[in-house]
mmCIF file of C-alpha atoms and ligand atoms in Angstrom:
data_model
loop_
_atom_site.group_PDB
_atom_site.id
_atom_site.type_symbol
_atom_site.label_atom_id
_atom_site.label_comp_id
_atom_site.label_asym_id
_atom_site.label_seq_id
_atom_site.Cartn_x
_atom_site.Cartn_y
_atom_site.Cartn_z
ATOM 1 C CA MET A 1041 162.220 132.276 104.750
ATOM 2 C CA ILE A 1042 165.208 133.106 102.570
ATOM 3 C CA ILE A 1043 168.625 133.145 104.241
ATOM 4 C CA VAL A 1044 171.923 134.042 102.558
ATOM 5 C CA MET A 1045 175.304 132.917 103.895
ATOM 6 C CA LEU A 1046 178.045 135.352 103.000
ATOM 7 C CA GLY A 1047 181.562 135.620 104.350
ATOM 8 C CA ASN A 1048 185.034 134.944 103.122
ATOM 9 C CA ILE A 1049 186.123 131.488 102.014
ATOM 10 C CA GLY A 1050 186.919 129.145 104.888
ATOM 11 C CA THR A 1051 184.729 130.884 107.442
ATOM 12 C CA GLY A 1052 182.479 127.862 107.966
ATOM 13 C CA LYS A 1053 179.433 129.291 106.194
ATOM 14 C CA GLY A 1054 178.798 125.917 104.546
ATOM 15 C CA THR A 1055 178.892 124.143 107.904
ATOM 16 C CA GLN A 1056 176.521 126.718 109.385
ATOM 17 C CA GLY A 1057 174.266 126.653 106.332
ATOM 18 C CA LYS A 1058 173.838 122.898 106.758
ATOM 19 C CA LEU A 1059 173.046 123.325 110.449
ATOM 20 C CA ILE A 1060 170.341 125.842 109.493
ATOM 21 C CA MET A 1061 168.975 123.315 106.994
ATOM 22 C CA LYS A 1062 168.759 120.601 109.688
ATOM 23 C CA ASN A 1063 167.430 122.832 112.446
ATOM 24 C CA TYR A 1064 164.780 124.667 110.465
ATOM 25 C CA ASN A 1065 164.080 121.947 107.936
ATOM 26 C CA ILE A 1066 164.648 124.103 104.854
ATOM 27 C CA PRO A 1067 166.652 123.202 101.713
ATOM 28 C CA TYR A 1068 170.349 124.150 101.601
ATOM 29 C CA ILE A 1069 171.862 125.243 98.296
ATOM 30 C CA SER A 1070 175.587 125.717 97.747
ATOM 31 C CA THR A 1071 176.738 126.927 94.331
ATOM 32 C CA GLY A 1072 180.281 125.662 95.103
ATOM 33 C CA ASP A 1073 178.921 122.165 95.889
ATOM 34 C CA ILE A 1074 176.871 122.191 92.662
ATOM 35 C CA PHE A 1075 180.004 122.975 90.639
ATOM 36 C CA ARG A 1076 182.159 120.387 92.498
ATOM 37 C CA GLU A 1077 179.497 117.706 92.025
ATOM 38 C CA ASN A 1078 179.345 118.440 88.296
ATOM 39 C CA ILE A 1079 183.133 118.354 87.992
ATOM 40 C CA LYS A 1080 183.238 115.002 89.807
ATOM 41 C CA ASN A 1081 180.608 113.586 87.433
ATOM 42 C CA ASN A 1082 182.284 115.028 84.310
ATOM 43 C CA THR A 1083 179.086 116.733 83.152
ATOM 44 C CA GLU A 1084 179.055 119.414 80.476
ATOM 45 C CA LEU A 1085 178.781 122.072 83.200
ATOM 46 C CA GLY A 1086 181.602 120.409 85.145
ATOM 47 C CA LEU A 1087 183.929 120.480 82.152
ATOM 48 C CA LYS A 1088 183.084 124.135 81.568
ATOM 49 C CA VAL A 1089 183.892 125.279 85.119
ATOM 50 C CA LYS A 1090 186.687 122.927 86.198
ATOM 51 C CA SER A 1091 189.634 125.152 85.281
ATOM 52 C CA ILE A 1092 187.867 128.230 86.697
ATOM 53 C CA LEU A 1093 187.455 126.590 90.116
ATOM 54 C CA ASN A 1094 190.977 125.166 90.087
ATOM 55 C CA ASP A 1095 192.267 128.654 89.353
ATOM 56 C CA GLY A 1096 190.331 130.244 92.242
ATOM 57 C CA LYS A 1097 188.384 132.498 89.863
ATOM 58 C CA LEU A 1098 184.664 133.188 89.714
ATOM 59 C CA VAL A 1099 182.266 131.453 87.335
ATOM 60 C CA ASN A 1100 180.428 133.757 84.917
ATOM 61 C CA ASP A 1101 177.556 135.650 86.566
ATOM 62 C CA GLU A 1102 174.894 134.720 84.009
ATOM 63 C CA LEU A 1103 175.672 131.035 84.299
ATOM 64 C CA VAL A 1104 175.556 131.061 88.118
ATOM 65 C CA ASN A 1105 172.320 133.082 88.102
ATOM 66 C CA GLN A 1106 170.664 130.632 85.710
ATOM 67 C CA ILE A 1107 171.625 127.665 87.896
ATOM 68 C CA VAL A 1108 170.403 129.358 91.087
ATOM 69 C CA PHE A 1109 167.119 130.628 89.595
ATOM 70 C CA ASP A 1110 166.307 127.181 88.322
ATOM 71 C CA LYS A 1111 166.940 125.666 91.761
ATOM 72 C CA ILE A 1112 164.910 128.236 93.737
ATOM 73 C CA LYS A 1113 161.985 128.910 91.421
ATOM 74 C CA ASN A 1114 159.695 126.547 93.318
ATOM 75 C CA LEU A 1115 161.084 127.006 96.798
ATOM 76 C CA ASP A 1116 159.438 129.209 99.435
ATOM 77 C CA SER A 1117 162.222 128.800 101.939
ATOM 78 C CA PHE A 1118 165.908 127.993 101.550
ATOM 79 C CA VAL A 1119 169.370 128.839 102.784
ATOM 80 C CA ILE A 1120 171.898 129.658 100.100
ATOM 81 C CA ASP A 1121 175.684 129.556 100.525
ATOM 82 C CA GLY A 1122 178.308 131.022 98.204
ATOM 83 C CA TYR A 1123 175.812 133.179 96.325
ATOM 84 C CA PRO A 1124 175.505 136.046 95.494
ATOM 85 C CA ARG A 1125 179.175 136.771 95.139
ATOM 86 C CA THR A 1126 179.083 139.896 92.976
ATOM 87 C CA ILE A 1127 176.894 143.014 92.980
ATOM 88 C CA TYR A 1128 175.512 141.960 89.612
ATOM 89 C CA GLN A 1129 174.447 138.582 91.033
ATOM 90 C CA ALA A 1130 172.956 140.317 94.100
ATOM 91 C CA GLU A 1131 170.830 142.666 92.005
ATOM 92 C CA LYS A 1132 169.538 139.965 89.646
ATOM 93 C CA PHE A 1133 168.886 137.639 92.601
ATOM 94 C CA GLU A 1134 166.830 140.272 94.359
ATOM 95 C CA ASN A 1135 164.803 140.996 91.209
ATOM 96 C CA PHE A 1136 164.120 137.330 90.705
ATOM 97 C CA VAL A 1137 163.017 136.821 94.321
ATOM 98 C CA ASN A 1138 160.874 139.975 94.328
ATOM 99 C CA ASN A 1139 159.182 138.944 91.085
ATOM 100 C CA LEU A 1140 158.061 135.825 92.899
ATOM 101 C CA ASN A 1141 156.567 138.099 95.582
ATOM 102 C CA ARG A 1142 159.171 137.060 98.096
ATOM 103 C CA LYS A 1143 162.031 138.840 99.803
ATOM 104 C CA LEU A 1144 165.413 138.112 101.287
ATOM 105 C CA ASP A 1145 164.960 137.786 105.025
ATOM 106 C CA ILE A 1146 168.385 137.431 106.593
ATOM 107 C CA VAL A 1147 171.934 137.778 105.288
ATOM 108 C CA PHE A 1148 174.692 136.408 107.529
ATOM 109 C CA SER A 1149 178.262 137.529 107.159
ATOM 110 C CA ILE A 1150 180.583 135.192 109.051
ATOM 111 C CA ILE A 1151 183.859 136.747 110.079
ATOM 112 C CA VAL A 1152 187.200 134.982 110.596
ATOM 113 C CA SER A 1153 190.676 136.551 110.512
ATOM 114 C CA GLU A 1154 192.649 136.113 107.295
ATOM 115 C CA GLU A 1155 195.419 134.291 109.197
ATOM 116 C CA ASN A 1156 192.965 131.654 110.436
ATOM 117 C CA ILE A 1157 191.273 131.353 107.067
ATOM 118 C CA ILE A 1158 194.625 130.504 105.506
ATOM 119 C CA LYS A 1159 195.332 127.858 108.201
ATOM 120 C CA ARG A 1160 191.854 126.369 107.935
ATOM 121 C CA LEU A 1161 192.061 125.980 104.168
ATOM 122 C CA THR A 1162 195.699 125.207 103.426
ATOM 123 C CA GLY A 1163 195.726 122.804 106.413
ATOM 124 C CA ARG A 1164 192.644 120.905 105.248
ATOM 125 C CA ARG A 1165 193.252 117.278 104.129
ATOM 126 C CA ILE A 1166 190.626 114.844 102.938
ATOM 127 C CA CYS A 1167 190.570 111.049 102.854
ATOM 128 C CA PRO A 1168 189.724 110.069 99.254
ATOM 129 C CA GLU A 1169 188.287 106.784 100.555
ATOM 130 C CA CYS A 1170 185.927 107.708 103.419
ATOM 131 C CA GLY A 1171 185.690 111.505 103.022
ATOM 132 C CA LYS A 1172 186.866 112.252 106.563
ATOM 133 C CA ILE A 1173 188.280 115.788 106.786
ATOM 134 C CA TYR A 1174 191.383 116.604 108.869
ATOM 135 C CA ASN A 1175 193.406 119.733 109.425
ATOM 136 C CA ILE A 1176 197.164 119.540 109.868
ATOM 137 C CA TYR A 1177 197.066 122.505 112.294
ATOM 138 C CA PHE A 1178 193.881 121.878 114.285
ATOM 139 C CA ASP A 1179 192.830 118.249 113.821
ATOM 140 C CA LYS A 1180 195.814 116.130 112.778
ATOM 141 C CA PRO A 1181 195.579 112.467 111.797
ATOM 142 C CA GLU A 1182 197.514 110.071 114.064
ATOM 143 C CA LYS A 1183 200.078 109.434 111.310
ATOM 144 C CA ASP A 1184 201.107 112.340 109.090
ATOM 145 C CA GLU A 1185 198.961 112.595 105.940
ATOM 146 C CA ILE A 1186 197.338 109.161 106.562
ATOM 147 C CA CYS A 1187 193.636 108.517 107.364
ATOM 148 C CA ASN A 1188 193.093 107.120 110.886
ATOM 149 C CA PHE A 1189 190.298 104.864 109.675
ATOM 150 C CA ASP A 1190 191.475 103.245 106.446
ATOM 151 C CA GLY A 1191 195.185 104.056 106.083
ATOM 152 C CA GLU A 1192 194.620 105.944 102.808
ATOM 153 C CA LYS A 1193 196.960 108.794 101.914
ATOM 154 C CA LEU A 1194 195.145 112.066 102.467
ATOM 155 C CA ILE A 1195 194.704 114.549 99.650
ATOM 156 C CA GLN A 1196 194.480 118.337 99.445
ATOM 157 C CA ARG A 1197 191.749 120.045 97.415
ATOM 158 C CA GLU A 1198 193.320 121.770 94.414
ATOM 159 C CA ASP A 1199 191.778 125.109 95.430
ATOM 160 C CA ASP A 1200 193.095 124.781 99.026
ATOM 161 C CA LYS A 1201 196.703 125.204 97.835
ATOM 162 C CA ILE A 1202 198.244 128.394 99.221
ATOM 163 C CA GLU A 1203 198.575 130.325 95.940
ATOM 164 C CA ILE A 1204 194.945 129.534 95.020
ATOM 165 C CA VAL A 1205 193.672 130.370 98.525
ATOM 166 C CA LYS A 1206 195.369 133.785 98.228
ATOM 167 C CA LYS A 1207 193.691 134.332 94.886
ATOM 168 C CA ARG A 1208 190.304 133.326 96.302
ATOM 169 C CA ILE A 1209 190.740 135.793 99.189
ATOM 170 C CA GLU A 1210 191.577 138.543 96.678
ATOM 171 C CA GLU A 1211 188.517 137.555 94.647
ATOM 172 C CA PHE A 1212 186.420 137.875 97.832
ATOM 173 C CA LYS A 1213 187.797 141.332 98.639
ATOM 174 C CA GLU A 1214 187.260 142.619 95.153
ATOM 175 C CA ASN A 1215 183.822 141.165 94.399
ATOM 176 C CA THR A 1216 182.085 139.981 97.541
ATOM 177 C CA GLU A 1217 182.974 142.626 100.131
ATOM 178 C CA PRO A 1218 180.880 145.130 98.139
ATOM 179 C CA VAL A 1219 177.962 142.655 98.320
ATOM 180 C CA ILE A 1220 178.237 142.681 102.132
ATOM 181 C CA GLU A 1221 178.056 146.491 102.068
ATOM 182 C CA TYR A 1222 175.085 146.283 99.709
ATOM 183 C CA TYR A 1223 173.146 144.202 102.253
ATOM 184 C CA ARG A 1224 174.348 146.310 105.181
ATOM 185 C CA ASN A 1225 172.734 149.306 103.500
ATOM 186 C CA LYS A 1226 169.509 147.377 103.200
ATOM 187 C CA ASN A 1227 169.580 146.594 106.953
ATOM 188 C CA ILE A 1228 169.310 142.856 106.524
ATOM 189 C CA LEU A 1229 172.942 142.025 107.314
ATOM 190 C CA TYR A 1230 173.880 140.203 110.535
ATOM 191 C CA GLU A 1231 177.578 139.848 111.318
ATOM 192 C CA ILE A 1232 178.620 136.721 113.178
ATOM 193 C CA ASP A 1233 181.933 135.954 114.860
ATOM 194 C CA GLY A 1234 183.105 132.763 113.123
ATOM 195 C CA GLU A 1235 186.161 132.208 115.314
ATOM 196 C CA LYS A 1236 184.159 130.469 118.047
ATOM 197 C CA GLU A 1237 183.354 126.730 118.268
ATOM 198 C CA ILE A 1238 180.946 125.501 115.566
ATOM 199 C CA PHE A 1239 178.015 125.135 117.986
ATOM 200 C CA GLU A 1240 178.623 128.502 119.610
ATOM 201 C CA VAL A 1241 178.587 130.136 116.182
ATOM 202 C CA PHE A 1242 175.392 128.295 115.418
ATOM 203 C CA ASN A 1243 173.805 129.512 118.661
ATOM 204 C CA ASP A 1244 174.503 133.099 117.618
ATOM 205 C CA ILE A 1245 172.939 132.390 114.224
ATOM 206 C CA LYS A 1246 169.940 130.681 115.777
ATOM 207 C CA ARG A 1247 169.293 133.616 118.071
ATOM 208 C CA VAL A 1248 169.067 135.938 115.069
ATOM 209 C CA ILE A 1249 166.744 133.608 113.161
ATOM 210 C CA ASP A 1250 164.497 132.923 116.169
ATOM 211 C CA ASP A 1251 164.209 136.652 116.945
ATOM 212 C CA TYR A 1252 163.362 137.303 113.287
ATOM 213 C CA ILE A 1253 160.662 134.612 113.297
ATOM 214 C CA LYS A 1254 159.100 136.045 116.495
ATOM 215 C CA LYS A 1255 158.806 139.537 114.994
HETATM 216 P P1 AMP B 1385 182.785 127.808 97.318
HETATM 217 O O1 AMP B 1385 182.758 126.367 97.719
HETATM 218 O O2 AMP B 1385 181.509 128.554 97.638
HETATM 219 O O3 AMP B 1385 184.000 128.542 97.846
HETATM 220 O O4 AMP B 1385 182.877 127.837 95.721
HETATM 221 C C1 AMP B 1385 183.946 127.208 95.041
HETATM 222 C C2 AMP B 1385 184.171 127.886 93.702
HETATM 223 O O5 AMP B 1385 182.964 127.778 92.887
HETATM 224 C C3 AMP B 1385 184.477 129.376 93.731
HETATM 225 O O6 AMP B 1385 185.842 129.624 93.981
HETATM 226 C C4 AMP B 1385 184.048 129.811 92.323
HETATM 227 O O7 AMP B 1385 184.974 129.404 91.353
HETATM 228 C C5 AMP B 1385 182.785 128.957 92.110
HETATM 229 N N1 AMP B 1385 181.580 129.651 92.599
HETATM 230 C C6 AMP B 1385 180.759 129.276 93.618
HETATM 231 N N2 AMP B 1385 179.743 130.141 93.797
HETATM 232 C C7 AMP B 1385 179.935 131.124 92.868
HETATM 233 C C8 AMP B 1385 179.242 132.310 92.536
HETATM 234 N N3 AMP B 1385 178.147 132.699 93.227
HETATM 235 N N4 AMP B 1385 179.706 133.079 91.525
HETATM 236 C C9 AMP B 1385 180.807 132.709 90.834
HETATM 237 N N5 AMP B 1385 181.519 131.604 91.084
HETATM 238 C C10 AMP B 1385 181.096 130.799 92.088
#
């Protein structure tokens, strides 16, 4: 089964993608995580894409496609998050999958209001020591900007700063909204309300997947 997680930034598609991975025991691939991991490890790829991510722009289509194709070439089932993000990627992805005699099964579009997306992302703070994630609007630490567990000063992801978040939202509208329409026209798009609690959102997702499996 091939599942695609679409949706604006900050809608929780990564969280839901990982829940799908655990529940259905299929690999989870996130292009954003691949880039961040490479940046952290100072690899050649990381050095190439660091300023693009920090600027809230999109990495070159051919490069992303190459990375994804290499990851999925031997996988029968997977859930992919953050890809495809442009019509060009969507078309090449479909060709690649079809050439392997497989097809995309389900595309989820998770929907959250722009106001909440901005709060979720610009409010996010991370402990550099233990990785615990807080939110200054929804899930504050006991002391401002300090981790409850180890007293470390919390940090903000470079691309969670307001001006970059706004750019990323614009990038989504320009490039990825057309991808959602593309899948809507193919009748494989399922829209999910992402404003609910994490497990309620997952229940909605699970219902779609379970119905699809039964058919
Ligand atoms: P994400 O965590 O999915 O929001 O991705 C973080 C960043 O990685 C994006 O803002 C882009 O710079 C880059 N990125 C991730 N996936 C893609 C993609 N499919 N196409 C182009 N750039 C991507």
